[in-house]
Structure formats: C-alpha cells, structure tokens
mmCIF file of C-alpha atoms in Angstrom:
data_model
loop_
_atom_site.group_PDB
_atom_site.id
_atom_site.type_symbol
_atom_site.label_atom_id
_atom_site.label_comp_id
_atom_site.label_asym_id
_atom_site.label_seq_id
_atom_site.Cartn_x
_atom_site.Cartn_y
_atom_site.Cartn_z
ATOM 1 C CA GLY E 1332 19.927 24.359 8.294
ATOM 2 C CA LEU E 1333 16.267 24.057 7.488
ATOM 3 C CA LEU E 1334 15.143 21.671 4.758
ATOM 4 C CA ASP E 1335 13.862 24.542 2.599
ATOM 5 C CA ASP E 1336 17.061 26.548 3.119
ATOM 6 C CA PRO E 1337 18.382 27.012 -0.446
ATOM 7 C CA PHE E 1338 21.914 27.455 0.871
ATOM 8 C CA SER E 1339 22.001 24.083 2.652
ATOM 9 C CA TYR E 1340 19.875 22.015 0.266
ATOM 10 C CA PRO E 1341 19.695 23.642 -3.179
ATOM 11 C CA GLY E 1342 16.894 22.198 -5.273
ATOM 12 C CA ILE E 1343 15.387 20.206 -2.374
ATOM 13 C CA SER E 1344 11.784 20.798 -1.319
ATOM 14 C CA SER E 1345 9.992 19.873 1.895
ATOM 15 C CA ASN E 1346 6.718 19.403 0.019
ATOM 16 C CA VAL E 1347 5.161 16.010 0.713
ATOM 17 C CA ALA E 1348 5.897 13.728 -2.260
ATOM 18 C CA GLY E 1349 3.930 10.715 -1.028
ATOM 19 C CA VAL E 1350 2.116 9.223 1.958
ATOM 20 C CA LEU E 1351 2.602 5.815 3.581
ATOM 21 C CA ASP E 1352 -0.459 4.792 5.608
ATOM 22 C CA LEU E 1353 0.082 1.812 7.919
ATOM 23 C CA VAL E 1354 -3.243 0.811 9.542
ATOM 24 C CA GLY E 1355 -4.224 4.463 9.733
ATOM 25 C CA ALA E 1356 -7.514 6.290 9.555
ATOM 26 C CA VAL E 1357 -8.978 9.750 9.170
ATOM 27 C CA GLN E 1358 -12.038 11.348 10.677
ATOM 28 C CA ASP E 1359 -13.168 12.805 7.353
ATOM 29 C CA THR E 1360 -12.100 11.645 3.882
ATOM 30 C CA SER E 1361 -12.861 15.097 2.442
ATOM 31 C CA ILE E 1362 -9.367 16.122 3.573
ATOM 32 C CA ILE E 1363 -8.306 14.204 0.460
ATOM 33 C CA GLU E 1364 -9.001 16.848 -2.143
ATOM 34 C CA GLY E 1365 -7.886 15.530 -5.493
ATOM 35 C CA PRO E 1366 -5.298 14.627 -8.072
ATOM 36 C CA ASN E 1367 -2.852 17.296 -6.878
ATOM 37 C CA ASP E 1368 -2.624 15.646 -3.452
ATOM 38 C CA PRO E 1369 0.427 13.416 -2.953
ATOM 39 C CA PRO E 1370 0.182 9.732 -3.937
ATOM 40 C CA ILE E 1371 -0.840 7.337 -1.157
ATOM 41 C CA ILE E 1372 0.164 3.750 -0.423
ATOM 42 C CA ILE E 1373 -2.001 2.064 2.211
ATOM 43 C CA TYR E 1374 -1.610 -1.190 4.172
ATOM 44 C CA HIS E 1375 -4.323 -2.470 6.496
ATOM 45 C CA GLY E 1376 -5.568 -5.741 7.972
ATOM 46 C CA ASN E 1377 -9.210 -6.733 7.568
ATOM 47 C CA ALA E 1378 -9.304 -8.129 11.128
ATOM 48 C CA ASP E 1379 -7.967 -4.941 12.740
ATOM 49 C CA ASP E 1380 -10.096 -4.366 15.849
ATOM 50 C CA ILE E 1381 -8.214 -1.219 16.905
ATOM 51 C CA VAL E 1382 -8.517 0.872 13.728
ATOM 52 C CA ALA E 1383 -11.046 -0.638 11.339
ATOM 53 C CA TYR E 1384 -10.045 -0.878 7.682
ATOM 54 C CA ASN E 1385 -13.506 0.384 6.688
ATOM 55 C CA TYR E 1386 -15.677 2.807 8.719
ATOM 56 C CA ASP E 1387 -16.179 2.173 12.425
ATOM 57 C CA TYR E 1388 -15.476 3.352 15.938
ATOM 58 C CA PRO E 1389 -11.951 2.691 17.260
ATOM 59 C CA TYR E 1390 -11.424 -0.510 19.236
ATOM 60 C CA GLY E 1391 -14.291 -2.311 17.552
ATOM 61 C CA GLY E 1392 -16.888 0.129 18.823
ATOM 62 C CA GLN E 1393 -15.858 -0.176 22.451
ATOM 63 C CA LEU E 1394 -14.896 3.494 22.461
ATOM 64 C CA ASN E 1395 -18.018 4.985 20.907
ATOM 65 C CA SER E 1396 -17.286 8.227 22.756
ATOM 66 C CA TYR E 1397 -14.635 8.745 20.067
ATOM 67 C CA PRO E 1398 -15.655 9.721 16.530
ATOM 68 C CA MET E 1399 -16.040 7.059 13.873
ATOM 69 C CA LEU E 1400 -13.024 6.759 11.592
ATOM 70 C CA TYR E 1401 -12.487 5.993 7.929
ATOM 71 C CA GLY E 1402 -9.795 3.342 7.554
ATOM 72 C CA GLY E 1403 -7.637 2.359 4.591
ATOM 73 C CA GLU E 1404 -10.417 1.122 2.321
ATOM 74 C CA PRO E 1405 -12.535 4.332 2.216
ATOM 75 C CA ILE E 1406 -9.357 6.431 2.045
ATOM 76 C CA ALA E 1407 -8.268 4.453 -1.027
ATOM 77 C CA GLN E 1408 -11.771 4.651 -2.539
ATOM 78 C CA ARG E 1409 -11.877 8.438 -2.104
ATOM 79 C CA ALA E 1410 -8.399 8.901 -3.576
ATOM 80 C CA ASN E 1411 -9.199 6.578 -6.471
ATOM 81 C CA ASN E 1412 -12.498 8.375 -7.202
ATOM 82 C CA LEU E 1413 -10.572 11.651 -7.371
ATOM 83 C CA GLY E 1414 -8.101 10.208 -9.880
ATOM 84 C CA MET E 1415 -5.170 10.084 -7.494
ATOM 85 C CA ASN E 1416 -2.256 7.686 -7.527
ATOM 86 C CA VAL E 1417 -3.223 5.264 -4.753
ATOM 87 C CA GLN E 1418 -2.244 1.709 -3.908
ATOM 88 C CA PHE E 1419 -4.221 -0.240 -1.281
ATOM 89 C CA THR E 1420 -3.231 -3.603 0.178
ATOM 90 C CA LEU E 1421 -5.625 -5.376 2.551
ATOM 91 C CA PHE E 1422 -4.082 -8.261 4.458
ATOM 92 C CA ASP E 1423 -6.654 -11.022 4.927
ATOM 93 C CA GLY E 1424 -6.939 -12.063 8.578
ATOM 94 C CA ALA E 1425 -4.410 -9.490 9.793
ATOM 95 C CA ASP E 1426 -5.145 -7.453 12.898
ATOM 96 C CA HIS E 1427 -3.564 -4.127 13.895
ATOM 97 C CA ASP E 1428 -0.129 -5.747 14.153
ATOM 98 C CA ILE E 1429 0.928 -6.041 10.521
ATOM 99 C CA SER E 1430 4.575 -6.729 11.362
ATOM 100 C CA PRO E 1431 4.354 -10.281 9.906
ATOM 101 C CA TYR E 1432 3.894 -8.572 6.525
ATOM 102 C CA MET E 1433 6.821 -6.170 6.944
ATOM 103 C CA SER E 1434 8.889 -7.658 4.097
ATOM 104 C CA GLU E 1435 6.004 -7.142 1.673
ATOM 105 C CA ILE E 1436 5.358 -3.646 3.045
ATOM 106 C CA ILE E 1437 9.014 -2.618 2.719
ATOM 107 C CA LEU E 1438 9.310 -3.968 -0.819
ATOM 108 C CA GLY E 1439 5.998 -2.492 -1.982
ATOM 109 C CA SER E 1440 6.657 0.885 -0.378
ATOM 110 C CA THR E 1441 10.169 1.049 -1.778
ATOM 111 C CA LEU E 1442 8.927 0.410 -5.311
ATOM 112 C CA PHE E 1443 6.051 2.870 -4.867
ATOM 113 C CA PHE E 1444 8.252 5.715 -3.625
ATOM 114 C CA GLU E 1445 11.041 4.931 -6.083
ATOM 115 C CA GLN E 1446 8.554 5.470 -8.910
ATOM 116 C CA ILE E 1447 7.411 8.777 -7.394
ATOM 117 C CA ILE E 1448 10.901 10.081 -6.693
ATOM 118 C CA CYS E 1449 12.426 9.023 -10.000
ATOM 119 C CA SER E 1450 9.562 10.510 -12.015
ATOM 120 C CA SER E 1451 10.069 13.886 -10.318
ATOM 121 C CA VAL E 1452 13.834 14.063 -10.851
ATOM 122 C CA ASN E 1453 14.922 16.065 -13.854
ATOM 123 C CA MET E 1454 17.353 13.715 -15.562
ATOM 124 C CA CYS E 1455 18.245 16.454 -18.042
ATOM 125 C CA PRO E 1456 18.854 19.702 -16.121
ATOM 126 C CA GLU E 1457 20.173 21.372 -19.280
ATOM 127 C CA ASP E 1458 16.586 21.333 -20.596
ATOM 128 C CA VAL E 1459 15.733 24.341 -18.452
ATOM 129 C CA ASN E 1460 12.301 24.926 -19.993
ATOM 130 C CA GLY E 1461 11.325 21.245 -19.678
ATOM 131 C CA ASP E 1462 10.159 20.712 -23.256
ATOM 132 C CA GLY E 1463 12.202 17.540 -23.731
ATOM 133 C CA SER E 1464 15.009 18.914 -25.886
ATOM 134 C CA ILE E 1465 17.935 21.336 -25.669
ATOM 135 C CA THR E 1466 17.071 24.257 -27.946
ATOM 136 C CA VAL E 1467 17.505 27.987 -28.416
ATOM 137 C CA GLN E 1468 14.713 28.459 -25.849
ATOM 138 C CA ASP E 1469 16.938 26.921 -23.169
ATOM 139 C CA ILE E 1470 19.822 29.218 -24.103
ATOM 140 C CA LEU E 1471 17.514 32.235 -23.990
ATOM 141 C CA SER E 1472 16.237 31.171 -20.560
ATOM 142 C CA ILE E 1473 19.824 31.001 -19.268
ATOM 143 C CA LEU E 1474 20.657 34.381 -20.780
ATOM 144 C CA GLY E 1475 17.470 35.880 -19.340
ATOM 145 C CA GLU E 1476 18.613 34.985 -15.841
ATOM 146 C CA PHE E 1477 22.350 35.436 -16.456
ATOM 147 C CA GLY E 1478 24.091 36.880 -13.394
ATOM 148 C CA CYS E 1479 21.428 35.685 -10.957
ATOM 149 C CA ILE E 1480 22.671 35.004 -7.438
ATOM 150 C CA ASN E 1481 20.629 32.648 -5.190
ATOM 151 C CA PHE E 1482 17.137 31.289 -5.860
ATOM 152 C CA CYS E 1483 17.987 31.017 -9.559
ATOM 153 C CA GLU E 1484 15.427 29.115 -11.588
ATOM 154 C CA ASN E 1485 17.870 28.282 -14.400
ATOM 155 C CA ASP E 1486 20.904 27.298 -12.330
ATOM 156 C CA VAL E 1487 21.814 24.158 -14.294
ATOM 157 C CA ASN E 1488 24.824 23.113 -12.192
ATOM 158 C CA ASN E 1489 23.186 23.963 -8.815
ATOM 159 C CA ASP E 1490 25.942 26.309 -7.644
ATOM 160 C CA GLU E 1491 23.418 29.084 -6.752
ATOM 161 C CA TYR E 1492 24.470 31.270 -9.702
ATOM 162 C CA VAL E 1493 23.606 31.514 -13.394
ATOM 163 C CA THR E 1494 26.948 31.976 -15.126
ATOM 164 C CA VAL E 1495 28.951 30.980 -18.167
ATOM 165 C CA ALA E 1496 29.267 27.495 -16.639
ATOM 166 C CA ASP E 1497 25.489 26.987 -16.917
ATOM 167 C CA LEU E 1498 25.460 28.328 -20.465
ATOM 168 C CA LEU E 1499 28.300 25.994 -21.467
ATOM 169 C CA MET E 1500 26.477 23.007 -20.018
ATOM 170 C CA VAL E 1501 23.430 23.804 -22.156
ATOM 171 C CA LEU E 1502 25.549 24.459 -25.235
ATOM 172 C CA SER E 1503 27.379 21.162 -24.768
ATOM 173 C CA LEU E 1504 24.094 19.296 -25.305
ATOM 174 C CA PHE E 1505 22.518 21.701 -27.815
ATOM 175 C CA GLY E 1506 20.195 19.811 -30.160
ATOM 176 C CA SER E 1507 19.897 16.798 -27.851
ATOM 177 C CA ILE E 1508 16.643 15.117 -26.949
ATOM 178 C CA CYS E 1509 16.122 14.421 -23.236
ATOM 179 C CA GLY E 1510 14.585 11.155 -22.260
#
C-alpha cells in the first residue's frame, strides 16, 4: 500500500521529518522558509570544485552557463537565521568526494535523526490530549470519539477503532504523569 494508507501503516506519515544534505546546493535559499521546515544536517568539503560549499557556479565556474548555486554554508546560514534546527559540518580540504568521512557522516546523521525521530514519538499514547498526564480530559476525549472506525484521532492501541480497549488503556494509567 501507499505510505499514507492508514490501513497499511496506521499512525505513519510521509511528511519529511528531516533532510540530509551531502555536498548539495540550491539555486535559491528562499525555498527555506522557516522554523516549521524540517531540520537539516549538511556535510560539505571546502575544496569541492564541483558544487561549491559557498556561492559559485558549478564546476568552479567552468559552467557559467548554469545558474550560480548556494552550497551548504549559505543553506545552513539561512536555516540558522530562521531559527531552524540545522547542523553544518565543513570538511577542511575535502573535495566533492566526501567518502573518506563516511564514518563521521553516518554517526553524525544517525544521532541527528535519532533525536528528531525520538522527540516526535509519543511515548505515552494514553495521554490522548498531549498535556503530559492521564486525566479526565483524556477519558472524555476517548468517549467523544467512542465507536469511531478508521482515521480515529484517539485510537490509543492503533487498531483503527476507538473502543472499550482504548478506554481501559487510559484508565489503567489514570493519574499518571507522562515523561
């Protein structure tokens, strides 16, 4: 099925959660709009003569028939100025082939995306209103959607229905603090 198909992947979204930029560039940094854009992790070499890490024509200006491009540094500056979560690593002396740094890239990217993914996972699904504790409000939210079939906002156990099972899960942790 499709990634956004609630029957195949309940609770999974195809929205971009983060961007990994390996020696990339953009034609216009205004495509980066602000803090609601996904976090970006960028790796670039400062001796890259194919895609400059700053602002230049591709291939060191040899292809000036192509538009100038903004490399990793101005992308990171724009994202940072807009208050976004951005991490920029510039490898000193590295050209377009950054494969010698792959171990560092894999480790850094893994930690970066782990932080993003883990911060977006609801570790307490019984807290259906997201206020940090299991209260009467959560019970009322379940009861307000009781009997829902498919696309249920308060489906605690992810079975595509809001039933007694969801209510019992919330009741089992009533009064608890999530954290």
